[in-house]
PDB file of C-alpha atoms and ligand atoms in Angstrom:
ATOM      1  CA  MET A   1     -13.632  10.320  13.721  1.00  0.00           C
ATOM      2  CA  ILE A   2     -10.372   9.801  11.883  1.00  0.00           C
ATOM      3  CA  ARG A   3     -10.440   8.110   8.504  1.00  0.00           C
ATOM      4  CA  ALA A   4      -6.949   7.260   7.296  1.00  0.00           C
ATOM      5  CA  LEU A   5      -5.753   6.301   3.851  1.00  0.00           C
ATOM      6  CA  VAL A   6      -2.964   3.789   3.307  1.00  0.00           C
ATOM      7  CA  PRO A   7      -2.128   4.309  -0.375  1.00  0.00           C
ATOM      8  CA  GLY A   8       0.213   2.262  -2.489  1.00  0.00           C
ATOM      9  CA  SER A   9       0.878   0.208  -5.574  1.00  0.00           C
ATOM     10  CA  PHE A  10       0.531  -3.111  -3.715  1.00  0.00           C
ATOM     11  CA  ASP A  11       1.734  -5.096  -6.744  1.00  0.00           C
ATOM     12  CA  PRO A  12       1.536  -7.400  -4.870  1.00  0.00           C
ATOM     13  CA  PRO A  13       0.700  -6.653  -1.218  1.00  0.00           C
ATOM     14  CA  THR A  14       3.365  -7.964   1.177  1.00  0.00           C
ATOM     15  CA  LYS A  15       3.358  -8.826   4.877  1.00  0.00           C
ATOM     16  CA  GLY A  16       5.130  -5.486   5.401  1.00  0.00           C
ATOM     17  CA  HIS A  17       2.164  -3.629   3.878  1.00  0.00           C
ATOM     18  CA  LEU A  18      -0.308  -5.644   5.938  1.00  0.00           C
ATOM     19  CA  ASP A  19       1.610  -4.931   9.144  1.00  0.00           C
ATOM     20  CA  VAL A  20       1.275  -1.184   8.490  1.00  0.00           C
ATOM     21  CA  VAL A  21      -2.456  -1.583   7.730  1.00  0.00           C
ATOM     22  CA  GLU A  22      -2.987  -3.628  10.911  1.00  0.00           C
ATOM     23  CA  ARG A  23      -1.362  -0.974  13.052  1.00  0.00           C
ATOM     24  CA  CYS A  24      -3.429   1.737  11.371  1.00  0.00           C
ATOM     25  CA  ALA A  25      -6.570  -0.302  12.074  1.00  0.00           C
ATOM     26  CA  SER A  26      -5.801  -0.117  15.784  1.00  0.00           C
ATOM     27  CA  LEU A  27      -4.920   3.607  15.672  1.00  0.00           C
ATOM     28  CA  PHE A  28      -7.705   5.085  13.539  1.00  0.00           C
ATOM     29  CA  ASP A  29     -11.475   4.772  13.412  1.00  0.00           C
ATOM     30  CA  GLU A  30     -11.508   3.848   9.750  1.00  0.00           C
ATOM     31  CA  VAL A  31      -8.812   2.814   7.310  1.00  0.00           C
ATOM     32  CA  ILE A  32      -9.062   2.767   3.527  1.00  0.00           C
ATOM     33  CA  VAL A  33      -6.338   0.890   1.701  1.00  0.00           C
ATOM     34  CA  ALA A  34      -6.060   2.846  -1.550  1.00  0.00           C
ATOM     35  CA  VAL A  35      -4.700   0.934  -4.550  1.00  0.00           C
ATOM     36  CA  VAL A  36      -3.349   3.184  -7.264  1.00  0.00           C
ATOM     37  CA  HIS A  37      -4.445   2.477 -10.826  1.00  0.00           C
ATOM     38  CA  ASN A  38      -1.865   4.023 -13.113  1.00  0.00           C
ATOM     39  CA  PRO A  39      -2.804   3.383 -16.784  1.00  0.00           C
ATOM     40  CA  SER A  40       0.742   4.182 -17.937  1.00  0.00           C
ATOM     41  CA  LYS A  41       2.169   1.232 -15.961  1.00  0.00           C
ATOM     42  CA  THR A  42       1.791  -2.494 -16.577  1.00  0.00           C
ATOM     43  CA  PRO A  43       1.581  -4.115 -13.151  1.00  0.00           C
ATOM     44  CA  LEU A  44       1.612  -7.880 -12.626  1.00  0.00           C
ATOM     45  CA  PHE A  45      -1.873  -7.661 -11.088  1.00  0.00           C
ATOM     46  CA  THR A  46      -4.604  -5.311 -12.318  1.00  0.00           C
ATOM     47  CA  ALA A  47      -5.992  -2.767  -9.865  1.00  0.00           C
ATOM     48  CA  ASP A  48      -9.134  -4.905  -9.476  1.00  0.00           C
ATOM     49  CA  GLU A  49      -7.052  -7.990  -8.737  1.00  0.00           C
ATOM     50  CA  ARG A  50      -4.986  -6.088  -6.167  1.00  0.00           C
ATOM     51  CA  VAL A  51      -8.174  -4.827  -4.527  1.00  0.00           C
ATOM     52  CA  GLU A  52      -9.545  -8.394  -4.367  1.00  0.00           C
ATOM     53  CA  LEU A  53      -6.326  -9.751  -2.879  1.00  0.00           C
ATOM     54  CA  LEU A  54      -6.192  -6.997  -0.283  1.00  0.00           C
ATOM     55  CA  GLU A  55      -9.842  -7.505   0.605  1.00  0.00           C
ATOM     56  CA  GLU A  56      -9.073 -11.133   1.427  1.00  0.00           C
ATOM     57  CA  CYS A  57      -6.063 -10.072   3.497  1.00  0.00           C
ATOM     58  CA  VAL A  58      -7.873  -7.406   5.577  1.00  0.00           C
ATOM     59  CA  ALA A  59     -11.132  -9.320   6.049  1.00  0.00           C
ATOM     60  CA  ALA A  60     -10.473  -9.780   9.789  1.00  0.00           C
ATOM     61  CA  TRP A  61     -10.259  -6.040  10.480  1.00  0.00           C
ATOM     62  CA  SER A  62     -13.778  -4.624  10.512  1.00  0.00           C
ATOM     63  CA  ASN A  63     -12.744  -0.961  10.176  1.00  0.00           C
ATOM     64  CA  VAL A  64     -10.585  -1.543   7.074  1.00  0.00           C
ATOM     65  CA  SER A  65     -11.845  -1.318   3.492  1.00  0.00           C
ATOM     66  CA  VAL A  66     -10.090  -1.369   0.136  1.00  0.00           C
ATOM     67  CA  ALA A  67     -10.615   0.840  -2.919  1.00  0.00           C
ATOM     68  CA  SER A  68      -8.740   1.743  -6.058  1.00  0.00           C
ATOM     69  CA  PHE A  69      -8.152   5.244  -7.352  1.00  0.00           C
ATOM     70  CA  GLU A  70      -6.841   6.871 -10.500  1.00  0.00           C
ATOM     71  CA  GLY A  71      -5.336  10.351 -10.587  1.00  0.00           C
ATOM     72  CA  LEU A  72      -4.122  12.399  -7.671  1.00  0.00           C
ATOM     73  CA  LEU A  73      -4.092  10.909  -4.190  1.00  0.00           C
ATOM     74  CA  VAL A  74      -5.180  14.235  -2.668  1.00  0.00           C
ATOM     75  CA  ASP A  75      -8.279  14.238  -4.905  1.00  0.00           C
ATOM     76  CA  PHE A  76      -9.152  10.726  -3.807  1.00  0.00           C
ATOM     77  CA  ALA A  77      -8.578  11.728  -0.175  1.00  0.00           C
ATOM     78  CA  GLN A  78     -11.027  14.591  -0.566  1.00  0.00           C
ATOM     79  CA  GLU A  79     -13.551  12.368  -2.352  1.00  0.00           C
ATOM     80  CA  VAL A  80     -13.618   9.866   0.523  1.00  0.00           C
ATOM     81  CA  GLY A  81     -13.326  12.445   3.307  1.00  0.00           C
ATOM     82  CA  ALA A  82      -9.893  11.441   4.572  1.00  0.00           C
ATOM     83  CA  ARG A  83      -7.217  13.914   5.682  1.00  0.00           C
ATOM     84  CA  THR A  84      -4.678  11.446   7.023  1.00  0.00           C
ATOM     85  CA  VAL A  85      -2.347   9.548   4.701  1.00  0.00           C
ATOM     86  CA  VAL A  86      -0.120   6.851   6.185  1.00  0.00           C
ATOM     87  CA  LYS A  87       2.933   5.287   4.529  1.00  0.00           C
ATOM     88  CA  GLY A  88       5.365   2.702   5.850  1.00  0.00           C
ATOM     89  CA  LEU A  89       9.074   3.456   6.038  1.00  0.00           C
ATOM     90  CA  ARG A  90      11.606   0.651   5.784  1.00  0.00           C
ATOM     91  CA  ALA A  91      14.793   2.684   5.816  1.00  0.00           C
ATOM     92  CA  VAL A  92      16.227   6.134   5.288  1.00  0.00           C
ATOM     93  CA  THR A  93      16.240   5.469   1.544  1.00  0.00           C
ATOM     94  CA  ASP A  94      12.423   5.300   1.629  1.00  0.00           C
ATOM     95  CA  PHE A  95      12.291   8.508   3.605  1.00  0.00           C
ATOM     96  CA  GLU A  96      13.871  10.581   0.845  1.00  0.00           C
ATOM     97  CA  PHE A  97      11.148   9.799  -1.678  1.00  0.00           C
ATOM     98  CA  GLU A  98       8.332   9.652   0.856  1.00  0.00           C
ATOM     99  CA  ILE A  99       9.090  13.115   2.245  1.00  0.00           C
ATOM    100  CA  GLN A 100       9.141  14.475  -1.301  1.00  0.00           C
ATOM    101  CA  MET A 101       5.759  12.895  -2.072  1.00  0.00           C
ATOM    102  CA  SER A 102       4.269  14.102   1.214  1.00  0.00           C
ATOM    103  CA  GLN A 103       5.467  17.651   0.579  1.00  0.00           C
ATOM    104  CA  MET A 104       4.051  17.526  -2.941  1.00  0.00           C
ATOM    105  CA  ASN A 105       0.730  16.343  -1.530  1.00  0.00           C
ATOM    106  CA  ARG A 106       0.852  19.119   1.054  1.00  0.00           C
ATOM    107  CA  GLN A 107       1.483  21.623  -1.739  1.00  0.00           C
ATOM    108  CA  LEU A 108      -1.487  20.239  -3.674  1.00  0.00           C
ATOM    109  CA  SER A 109      -3.779  20.175  -0.657  1.00  0.00           C
ATOM    110  CA  SER A 110      -2.944  21.697   2.705  1.00  0.00           C
ATOM    111  CA  ASP A 111      -5.776  19.589   4.204  1.00  0.00           C
ATOM    112  CA  VAL A 112      -3.855  16.346   3.821  1.00  0.00           C
ATOM    113  CA  VAL A 113      -1.488  15.268   6.602  1.00  0.00           C
ATOM    114  CA  SER A 114       1.088  12.535   5.931  1.00  0.00           C
ATOM    115  CA  LEU A 115       2.148  10.218   8.733  1.00  0.00           C
ATOM    116  CA  PHE A 116       4.853   7.563   8.607  1.00  0.00           C
ATOM    117  CA  VAL A 117       4.950   4.194  10.330  1.00  0.00           C
ATOM    118  CA  ALA A 118       8.266   2.395  10.759  1.00  0.00           C
ATOM    119  CA  THR A 119       8.101  -1.057   9.213  1.00  0.00           C
ATOM    120  CA  LYS A 120       8.648  -3.987  11.561  1.00  0.00           C
ATOM    121  CA  PRO A 121      12.353  -4.920  11.425  1.00  0.00           C
ATOM    122  CA  GLU A 122      11.548  -8.436  10.179  1.00  0.00           C
ATOM    123  CA  TYR A 123       9.897  -6.915   7.097  1.00  0.00           C
ATOM    124  CA  GLY A 124      12.506  -4.226   6.478  1.00  0.00           C
ATOM    125  CA  TYR A 125      14.014  -6.101   3.521  1.00  0.00           C
ATOM    126  CA  LEU A 126      10.695  -6.626   1.745  1.00  0.00           C
ATOM    127  CA  SER A 127       9.618  -4.954  -1.452  1.00  0.00           C
ATOM    128  CA  SER A 128       6.951  -5.934  -3.969  1.00  0.00           C
ATOM    129  CA  SER A 129       9.530  -5.857  -6.790  1.00  0.00           C
ATOM    130  CA  LEU A 130      11.891  -8.255  -5.019  1.00  0.00           C
ATOM    131  CA  VAL A 131       9.029 -10.543  -4.070  1.00  0.00           C
ATOM    132  CA  LYS A 132       8.021 -10.723  -7.747  1.00  0.00           C
ATOM    133  CA  GLU A 133      11.599 -11.453  -8.792  1.00  0.00           C
ATOM    134  CA  VAL A 134      12.003 -14.236  -6.224  1.00  0.00           C
ATOM    135  CA  ALA A 135       8.618 -15.744  -7.148  1.00  0.00           C
ATOM    136  CA  ARG A 136       9.440 -15.521 -10.869  1.00  0.00           C
ATOM    137  CA  LEU A 137      12.717 -17.362 -10.278  1.00  0.00           C
ATOM    138  CA  GLY A 138      11.023 -20.142  -8.322  1.00  0.00           C
ATOM    139  CA  GLY A 139      12.037 -19.096  -4.785  1.00  0.00           C
ATOM    140  CA  SER A 140       9.705 -19.368  -1.804  1.00  0.00           C
ATOM    141  CA  VAL A 141       7.870 -16.190  -0.837  1.00  0.00           C
ATOM    142  CA  ASP A 142       5.783 -17.816   1.919  1.00  0.00           C
ATOM    143  CA  GLU A 143       7.433 -15.717   4.643  1.00  0.00           C
ATOM    144  CA  MET A 144       6.996 -12.526   2.640  1.00  0.00           C
ATOM    145  CA  VAL A 145       3.376 -12.405   1.497  1.00  0.00           C
ATOM    146  CA  PRO A 146      -0.002 -13.448   2.922  1.00  0.00           C
ATOM    147  CA  GLY A 147      -1.312 -16.856   1.764  1.00  0.00           C
ATOM    148  CA  PRO A 148      -3.754 -15.610  -0.917  1.00  0.00           C
ATOM    149  CA  VAL A 149      -1.022 -13.437  -2.454  1.00  0.00           C
ATOM    150  CA  GLY A 150       1.423 -16.359  -2.559  1.00  0.00           C
ATOM    151  CA  ALA A 151      -1.193 -18.472  -4.350  1.00  0.00           C
ATOM    152  CA  ALA A 152      -1.963 -15.674  -6.822  1.00  0.00           C
ATOM    153  CA  LEU A 153       1.745 -15.196  -7.563  1.00  0.00           C
ATOM    154  CA  LYS A 154       2.182 -18.910  -8.255  1.00  0.00           C
ATOM    155  CA  GLU A 155      -0.797 -18.951 -10.579  1.00  0.00           C
ATOM    156  CA  ARG A 156       0.245 -15.762 -12.428  1.00  0.00           C
ATOM    157  CA  LEU A 157       3.892 -16.709 -12.859  1.00  0.00           C
ATOM    158  CA  GLN A 158       3.515 -20.397 -13.730  1.00  0.00           C
TER     159      GLN A 158
HETATM  160  O1  PNS B 201       3.490   1.759  -3.055  1.00  0.00           O
HETATM  161  P1  PNS B 201       4.058   3.014  -3.633  1.00  0.00           P
HETATM  162  O2  PNS B 201       4.512   2.772  -5.043  1.00  0.00           O
HETATM  163  O3  PNS B 201       5.098   3.633  -2.757  1.00  0.00           O
HETATM  164  O4  PNS B 201       2.827   4.065  -3.717  1.00  0.00           O
HETATM  165  C1  PNS B 201       2.982   5.303  -4.349  1.00  0.00           C
HETATM  166  C2  PNS B 201       1.662   6.084  -4.372  1.00  0.00           C
HETATM  167  C3  PNS B 201       0.555   5.260  -4.988  1.00  0.00           C
HETATM  168  C4  PNS B 201       1.272   6.451  -2.975  1.00  0.00           C
HETATM  169  C5  PNS B 201       1.943   7.375  -5.207  1.00  0.00           C
HETATM  170  O5  PNS B 201       2.481   7.014  -6.432  1.00  0.00           O
HETATM  171  C6  PNS B 201       0.681   8.199  -5.449  1.00  0.00           C
HETATM  172  O6  PNS B 201       0.180   8.828  -4.550  1.00  0.00           O
HETATM  173  N1  PNS B 201       0.181   8.166  -6.697  1.00  0.00           N
HETATM  174  C7  PNS B 201      -0.994   8.907  -7.087  1.00  0.00           C
HETATM  175  C8  PNS B 201      -0.601  10.073  -8.015  1.00  0.00           C
HETATM  176  C9  PNS B 201      -0.269  11.330  -7.229  1.00  0.00           C
HETATM  177  O7  PNS B 201      -1.047  11.772  -6.410  1.00  0.00           O
HETATM  178  N2  PNS B 201       0.921  11.893  -7.524  1.00  0.00           N
HETATM  179  C10 PNS B 201       1.357  13.134  -6.921  1.00  0.00           C
HETATM  180  C11 PNS B 201       1.796  13.038  -5.480  1.00  0.00           C
HETATM  181  S1  PNS B 201       3.402  12.415  -5.281  1.00  0.00           S
END
């Protein structure tokens, strides 16, 4: 039984994130999308709001759940009994930071294994920060985020 974690900020979740989650849902027995709650940051959406949005987005996949965590990812992984951590990679620029984080996690807990999924090419340009900027400036983000996220962005940024 493999329980995988897909951790992230998800502020907000994009179609690129959801594509990675969908592929994990077909690869692993159970998937937990883990939303980081970092009290020293001021995200556009609170951790609870991000969890709610993600729950709407993953509702069709019965083996996927969503939770938030504060503190170290490896501690959360241990708490929920997951050894596999999956992150999406858009480009080599992502790889540099992701490998550093995965090696740090490995140093903190040799139980945790990090795996990387290449983002679909059509989502390679997507980032939550750019989506927020485009939405803030009145551009359409319909192709970039799931419906509920688009609606939440409109409401939050109006
Ligand atoms: O979506 P992101 O911003 O790439 O996600 C980063 C995340 C949440 C996976 C990373 O910041 C994280 O694991 N934070 C928890 C704190 C932690 O464990 N830090 C040490 C390992 S790098």
